[in-house]
CSV table of C-alpha atoms in Angstrom, one decimal:
chain,number,residue,atom,x,y,z
A,1,UNK,CA,8.9,22.6,-39.1
A,2,UNK,CA,9.4,26.1,-40.3
A,3,UNK,CA,6.6,28.7,-40.7
A,4,UNK,CA,4.4,28.6,-43.8
A,5,UNK,CA,5.4,31.3,-46.3
A,6,UNK,CA,3.1,33.1,-48.7
A,7,UNK,CA,5.0,32.6,-52.0
A,8,UNK,CA,2.6,34.1,-54.5
A,9,UNK,CA,-0.3,36.4,-53.5
A,10,UNK,CA,-2.1,35.4,-56.7
A,11,UNK,CA,-5.7,35.7,-55.5
A,12,UNK,CA,-6.5,32.8,-57.8
A,13,UNK,CA,-10.2,31.9,-58.2
A,14,UNK,CA,-9.3,28.2,-58.0
A,15,UNK,CA,-5.6,27.6,-57.6
A,16,UNK,CA,-4.8,23.9,-58.2
A,17,UNK,CA,-2.5,21.3,-59.6
A,18,UNK,CA,1.0,22.4,-58.4
A,19,UNK,CA,3.7,20.4,-60.1
A,20,UNK,CA,7.5,20.8,-59.8
A,21,UNK,CA,9.5,20.5,-63.0
A,22,UNK,CA,13.0,19.2,-62.0
A,23,UNK,CA,14.5,20.0,-65.5
A,24,UNK,CA,13.7,23.8,-65.3
A,25,UNK,CA,13.5,24.0,-61.5
A,26,UNK,CA,10.2,25.8,-61.8
A,27,UNK,CA,6.8,25.3,-60.3
A,28,UNK,CA,3.8,24.8,-62.6
A,29,UNK,CA,0.3,25.4,-61.2
A,30,UNK,CA,-3.1,26.4,-62.6
A,31,UNK,CA,-6.1,28.6,-61.9
A,32,UNK,CA,-8.8,26.3,-63.1
A,33,UNK,CA,-11.6,28.9,-63.4
A,34,UNK,CA,-9.3,31.7,-64.4
A,35,UNK,CA,-8.2,29.4,-67.3
A,36,UNK,CA,-4.6,30.2,-66.6
A,37,UNK,CA,-1.3,28.2,-66.4
A,38,UNK,CA,1.2,29.7,-64.0
A,39,UNK,CA,5.0,29.1,-64.1
A,40,UNK,CA,6.8,30.2,-61.0
A,41,UNK,CA,10.6,30.6,-61.1
A,42,UNK,CA,12.0,30.7,-57.6
A,43,UNK,CA,15.3,32.1,-58.7
A,44,UNK,CA,13.8,35.3,-60.2
A,45,UNK,CA,10.7,35.1,-58.0
A,46,UNK,CA,8.5,35.7,-61.1
A,47,UNK,CA,5.2,34.1,-61.9
A,48,UNK,CA,4.6,33.8,-65.7
A,49,UNK,CA,0.9,33.5,-66.7
A,50,UNK,CA,-0.3,31.9,-69.8
A,51,UNK,CA,-4.0,32.6,-70.6
A,52,UNK,CA,-5.9,29.7,-72.1
A,53,UNK,CA,-9.3,29.4,-73.7
A,54,UNK,CA,-10.8,26.7,-71.5
A,55,UNK,CA,-10.7,25.6,-67.8
A,56,UNK,CA,-7.4,23.9,-67.0
A,57,UNK,CA,-7.4,21.1,-64.3
A,58,UNK,CA,-3.9,19.8,-64.3
A,59,UNK,CA,-0.4,20.3,-65.8
A,60,UNK,CA,2.5,17.9,-66.2
A,61,UNK,CA,5.9,18.2,-67.7
A,62,UNK,CA,6.4,16.5,-71.1
A,63,UNK,CA,9.6,14.4,-71.6
A,64,UNK,CA,10.2,15.9,-75.0
A,65,UNK,CA,9.7,19.5,-73.7
A,66,UNK,CA,6.8,21.7,-72.9
A,67,UNK,CA,3.9,20.5,-70.9
A,68,UNK,CA,0.7,18.5,-71.2
A,69,UNK,CA,-2.5,20.0,-69.9
A,70,UNK,CA,-5.8,18.4,-68.8
A,71,UNK,CA,-8.2,21.2,-70.2
A,72,UNK,CA,-11.9,21.3,-70.0
A,73,UNK,CA,-12.3,19.2,-73.2
A,74,UNK,CA,-9.4,16.9,-73.0
A,75,UNK,CA,-5.6,16.4,-73.1
A,76,UNK,CA,-3.5,19.0,-74.9
A,77,UNK,CA,0.2,19.6,-75.4
A,78,UNK,CA,1.4,23.2,-74.8
A,79,UNK,CA,4.5,24.7,-76.4
A,80,UNK,CA,5.9,27.0,-73.7
A,81,UNK,CA,7.9,29.1,-76.3
A,82,UNK,CA,5.1,30.2,-78.6
A,83,UNK,CA,2.1,29.2,-76.3
A,84,UNK,CA,0.5,27.1,-79.0
A,85,UNK,CA,-1.9,24.2,-78.1
A,86,UNK,CA,-2.1,20.9,-79.8
A,87,UNK,CA,-5.0,18.5,-79.1
A,88,UNK,CA,-3.9,14.9,-78.1
A,89,UNK,CA,-7.2,13.4,-77.1
A,90,UNK,CA,-10.8,14.5,-76.2
A,91,UNK,CA,-12.4,11.6,-74.4
A,92,UNK,CA,-15.8,13.2,-73.6
A,93,UNK,CA,-17.1,15.0,-76.6
A,94,UNK,CA,-20.6,14.0,-75.6
A,95,UNK,CA,-20.4,15.6,-72.2
A,96,UNK,CA,-20.2,19.4,-72.7
A,97,UNK,CA,-21.0,20.1,-69.0
A,98,UNK,CA,-17.9,18.1,-67.8
A,99,UNK,CA,-14.4,19.4,-67.3
A,100,UNK,CA,-11.1,17.8,-66.4
A,101,UNK,CA,-9.9,18.3,-62.9
A,102,UNK,CA,-6.8,17.0,-61.1
A,103,UNK,CA,-4.2,14.7,-62.8
A,104,UNK,CA,-0.6,13.3,-62.5
A,105,UNK,CA,1.8,11.0,-64.4
A,106,UNK,CA,3.0,7.6,-63.3
A,107,UNK,CA,6.6,6.4,-63.6
A,108,UNK,CA,5.8,4.9,-67.0
A,109,UNK,CA,4.9,8.3,-68.4
A,110,UNK,CA,1.1,7.8,-68.5
A,111,UNK,CA,-1.0,10.8,-67.6
A,112,UNK,CA,-3.9,10.0,-65.3
A,113,UNK,CA,-6.6,12.7,-65.0
A,114,UNK,CA,-10.3,12.7,-64.1
A,115,UNK,CA,-13.4,14.6,-65.0
A,116,UNK,CA,-16.3,16.1,-63.1
A,117,UNK,CA,-19.6,17.9,-64.0
A,118,UNK,CA,-19.4,21.7,-63.6
A,119,UNK,CA,-22.4,21.5,-61.2
A,120,UNK,CA,-20.9,18.5,-59.5
A,121,UNK,CA,-23.6,16.1,-60.6
A,122,UNK,CA,-23.0,12.8,-58.7
A,123,UNK,CA,-21.3,10.1,-60.7
A,124,UNK,CA,-20.9,12.1,-63.9
A,125,UNK,CA,-17.1,11.9,-64.1
A,126,UNK,CA,-14.5,9.3,-64.9
A,127,UNK,CA,-10.8,8.8,-64.3
A,128,UNK,CA,-8.8,8.3,-67.5
A,129,UNK,CA,-5.3,7.2,-68.4
A,130,UNK,CA,-3.6,8.8,-71.3
A,131,UNK,CA,-0.8,6.5,-72.5
A,132,UNK,CA,2.4,7.8,-74.2
A,133,UNK,CA,1.1,6.5,-77.5
A,134,UNK,CA,-1.9,8.8,-77.2
A,135,UNK,CA,-4.5,6.2,-76.5
A,136,UNK,CA,-7.0,6.9,-73.7
A,137,UNK,CA,-8.3,4.2,-71.2
A,138,UNK,CA,-11.2,4.6,-68.8
A,139,UNK,CA,-9.9,3.5,-65.4
A,140,UNK,CA,-12.7,4.4,-62.9
A,141,UNK,CA,-16.3,5.2,-63.7
A,142,UNK,CA,-19.1,7.0,-61.8
A,143,UNK,CA,-16.8,9.6,-60.2
A,144,UNK,CA,-18.3,12.9,-58.8
A,145,UNK,CA,-15.2,15.1,-58.2
A,146,UNK,CA,-12.1,13.4,-59.5
A,147,UNK,CA,-9.2,14.7,-57.4
A,148,UNK,CA,-5.8,13.8,-56.0
A,149,UNK,CA,-3.9,10.7,-57.0
A,150,UNK,CA,-0.4,9.4,-56.2
A,151,UNK,CA,1.6,6.2,-56.3
A,152,UNK,CA,3.5,4.6,-53.4
A,153,UNK,CA,7.3,4.7,-53.3
A,154,UNK,CA,7.5,1.0,-54.3
A,155,UNK,CA,4.9,1.7,-57.1
A,156,UNK,CA,2.7,-1.2,-55.9
A,157,UNK,CA,-0.2,1.0,-54.8
A,158,UNK,CA,-2.2,3.9,-56.3
A,159,UNK,CA,-4.1,6.3,-54.0
A,160,UNK,CA,-7.1,8.2,-55.3
A,161,UNK,CA,-9.6,10.8,-54.1
A,162,UNK,CA,-13.2,11.4,-55.2
A,163,UNK,CA,-13.8,14.4,-52.9
A,164,UNK,CA,-17.4,14.0,-51.8
A,165,UNK,CA,-16.7,10.6,-50.4
A,166,UNK,CA,-14.4,12.2,-47.8
A,167,UNK,CA,-12.1,9.2,-48.4
A,168,UNK,CA,-8.7,8.3,-49.8
A,169,UNK,CA,-8.9,4.9,-51.4
A,170,UNK,CA,-6.0,2.6,-52.4
A,171,UNK,CA,-5.8,0.3,-55.4
A,172,UNK,CA,-3.2,-2.4,-56.1
A,173,UNK,CA,-1.3,-1.1,-59.1
A,174,UNK,CA,0.4,-3.1,-61.9
A,175,UNK,CA,3.1,-0.7,-63.2
A,176,UNK,CA,3.8,-2.7,-66.3
A,177,UNK,CA,0.1,-2.9,-67.5
A,178,UNK,CA,-1.2,0.3,-65.8
A,179,UNK,CA,-4.1,-1.7,-64.4
A,180,UNK,CA,-5.6,-1.1,-61.0
A,181,UNK,CA,-7.6,-3.5,-58.8
A,182,UNK,CA,-8.5,-4.3,-55.2
A,183,UNK,CA,-10.1,-1.0,-54.1
A,184,UNK,CA,-10.0,-0.3,-50.3
A,185,UNK,CA,-10.4,2.8,-48.1
A,186,UNK,CA,-7.3,4.0,-46.3
A,187,UNK,CA,-8.1,7.5,-45.0
A,188,UNK,CA,-11.5,9.0,-43.9
A,189,UNK,CA,-12.0,12.6,-43.0
A,190,UNK,CA,-14.3,13.3,-40.1
A,191,UNK,CA,-17.1,15.8,-39.9
A,192,UNK,CA,-16.0,19.4,-39.9
A,193,UNK,CA,-12.7,18.7,-41.6
A,194,UNK,CA,-13.9,19.7,-45.1
A,195,UNK,CA,-13.3,17.3,-48.0
A,196,UNK,CA,-10.0,15.8,-49.3
A,197,UNK,CA,-8.8,17.5,-52.5
A,198,UNK,CA,-5.3,17.3,-54.1
A,199,UNK,CA,-2.7,15.0,-52.7
A,200,UNK,CA,1.0,14.2,-52.7
A,201,UNK,CA,3.2,11.6,-51.1
A,202,UNK,CA,6.6,11.6,-49.3
A,203,UNK,CA,9.5,9.2,-49.5
A,204,UNK,CA,8.3,7.5,-46.4
A,205,UNK,CA,5.0,6.6,-48.1
A,206,UNK,CA,2.9,9.0,-46.1
A,207,UNK,CA,0.1,10.9,-47.8
A,208,UNK,CA,-0.2,14.7,-47.7
A,209,UNK,CA,-3.8,15.6,-48.4
A,210,UNK,CA,-5.2,19.1,-49.0
A,211,UNK,CA,-8.4,19.7,-47.1
A,212,UNK,CA,-10.9,21.9,-49.0
A,213,UNK,CA,-12.8,24.0,-46.4
A,214,UNK,CA,-10.5,22.5,-43.8
A,215,UNK,CA,-7.7,25.2,-43.6
A,216,UNK,CA,-5.0,22.6,-43.7
A,217,UNK,CA,-2.8,20.0,-45.3
A,218,UNK,CA,-2.6,16.8,-43.3
A,219,UNK,CA,-0.1,14.0,-43.3
A,220,UNK,CA,-1.6,10.5,-43.0
A,221,UNK,CA,-0.3,7.0,-42.6
A,222,UNK,CA,-2.2,4.9,-45.2
A,223,UNK,CA,-1.4,1.7,-43.3
A,224,UNK,CA,-3.3,2.8,-40.2
A,225,UNK,CA,-5.5,5.6,-41.4
A,226,UNK,CA,-4.0,7.8,-38.7
A,227,UNK,CA,-3.3,11.5,-39.1
A,228,UNK,CA,0.4,12.1,-38.1
A,229,UNK,CA,0.6,15.9,-38.4
A,230,UNK,CA,-0.9,18.9,-40.2
A,231,UNK,CA,0.0,22.3,-41.6
A,232,UNK,CA,-2.5,25.1,-41.0
A,233,UNK,CA,-3.0,27.7,-43.8
A,234,UNK,CA,-4.5,31.2,-43.7
A,235,UNK,CA,-7.0,30.1,-46.3
A,236,UNK,CA,-10.0,27.7,-46.0
A,237,UNK,CA,-10.1,26.2,-49.4
A,238,UNK,CA,-6.8,24.4,-49.5
A,239,UNK,CA,-6.8,22.6,-52.9
A,240,UNK,CA,-3.5,20.8,-53.5
A,241,UNK,CA,0.1,20.3,-52.7
A,242,UNK,CA,3.3,19.0,-54.2
A,243,UNK,CA,6.9,18.5,-53.2
A,244,UNK,CA,9.6,20.5,-55.0
A,245,UNK,CA,12.9,22.3,-54.7
A,246,UNK,CA,16.4,21.0,-55.5
A,247,UNK,CA,16.2,18.5,-52.6
A,248,UNK,CA,12.4,17.8,-52.9
A,249,UNK,CA,12.1,19.1,-49.3
A,250,UNK,CA,9.8,22.0,-50.0
A,251,UNK,CA,6.0,21.6,-50.0
A,252,UNK,CA,4.1,23.9,-52.3
A,253,UNK,CA,0.4,24.4,-51.5
A,254,UNK,CA,-2.4,26.0,-53.6
A,255,UNK,CA,-5.6,27.6,-52.4
A,256,UNK,CA,-8.8,29.1,-53.8
A,257,UNK,CA,-11.0,32.1,-53.4
A,258,UNK,CA,-14.1,30.8,-55.2
A,259,UNK,CA,-17.3,30.8,-53.2
A,260,UNK,CA,-16.2,33.2,-50.5
A,261,UNK,CA,-17.9,36.5,-49.8
A,262,UNK,CA,-16.2,39.8,-49.2
A,263,UNK,CA,-16.4,39.6,-45.4
A,264,UNK,CA,-14.6,36.2,-45.5
A,265,UNK,CA,-11.9,37.4,-47.8
A,266,UNK,CA,-11.3,40.4,-45.6
A,267,UNK,CA,-10.5,37.9,-42.8
A,268,UNK,CA,-8.5,35.7,-45.1
A,269,UNK,CA,-6.9,38.0,-47.7
A,270,UNK,CA,-4.4,35.5,-48.9
A,271,UNK,CA,-7.0,33.0,-50.1
A,272,UNK,CA,-6.1,32.0,-53.6
A,273,UNK,CA,-2.4,32.3,-52.8
A,274,UNK,CA,0.4,29.8,-53.2
A,275,UNK,CA,2.3,28.8,-50.1
A,276,UNK,CA,5.6,27.1,-49.3
A,277,UNK,CA,6.9,25.3,-46.3
A,278,UNK,CA,9.7,22.9,-45.4
A,279,UNK,CA,7.9,20.1,-43.5
A,280,UNK,CA,11.0,18.1,-42.6
A,281,UNK,CA,10.5,15.3,-45.0
A,282,UNK,CA,11.2,14.9,-48.7
A,283,UNK,CA,8.9,14.0,-51.5
A,284,UNK,CA,9.3,11.9,-54.6
A,285,UNK,CA,10.3,13.3,-58.0
A,286,UNK,CA,7.7,14.5,-60.5
A,287,UNK,CA,7.1,12.1,-63.4
A,288,UNK,CA,6.7,13.5,-66.9
A,289,UNK,CA,4.3,12.5,-69.8
A,290,UNK,CA,6.2,10.1,-72.1
A,291,UNK,CA,4.5,10.9,-75.4
């Protein structure tokens, strides 16, 4: 494996949600607390910033163009040409202290994203599924910090993280109906490893889990619960990761600065940066929202 490269010295408060758009060949990522969408173009090595008016937890490409965002209040479509927002659905109008966090699309073009209380009140969040027709379904209730989710290469299993549990759980997944059932634990982080945050999966079906307060991204075998390898980062709060590049062989990793004092940031000046590494395995293509 090659050395980890600092791609963008962004100093993001809470870098999150990296997502490779295969159509444009660009990396989308967000700074949740900075309320910013970032669009990194590796050809020009430029990082475009779109300032938003609410916290942004996740971004996904949209099949008809532009992107869909999971903002604090709900799902919105964003026109990348004129930067205009259009509300699609706001599932929690009665929970002003909640915001959306991580999210991803499945192969049928449904956007799954979860919520959490801004003070991380236990059980205050839910995982939702936004279908291409604009309808919203509650899929998991009683979530504290809804985070990473991915589907297995055969699309029979969905993996999901509620961070304070320190676990990755698996559900049997019915691709046609979008239903999940049969919850079980497949990975557990031990003490001192931080908590699991964002997640991606490679073509061999192994999970890549960002470890918040763990300084690393680890590769896990969900069949055995065993850690196979890990990538150390010069930042403690490693928040998420995604595969990208023309061959899907580059791993992009986001990190955060939030909660660190000045002394810590002097030791880890690249906290809040976006990193890239070629881990020697390929990921699966990003799925777009179908609506």
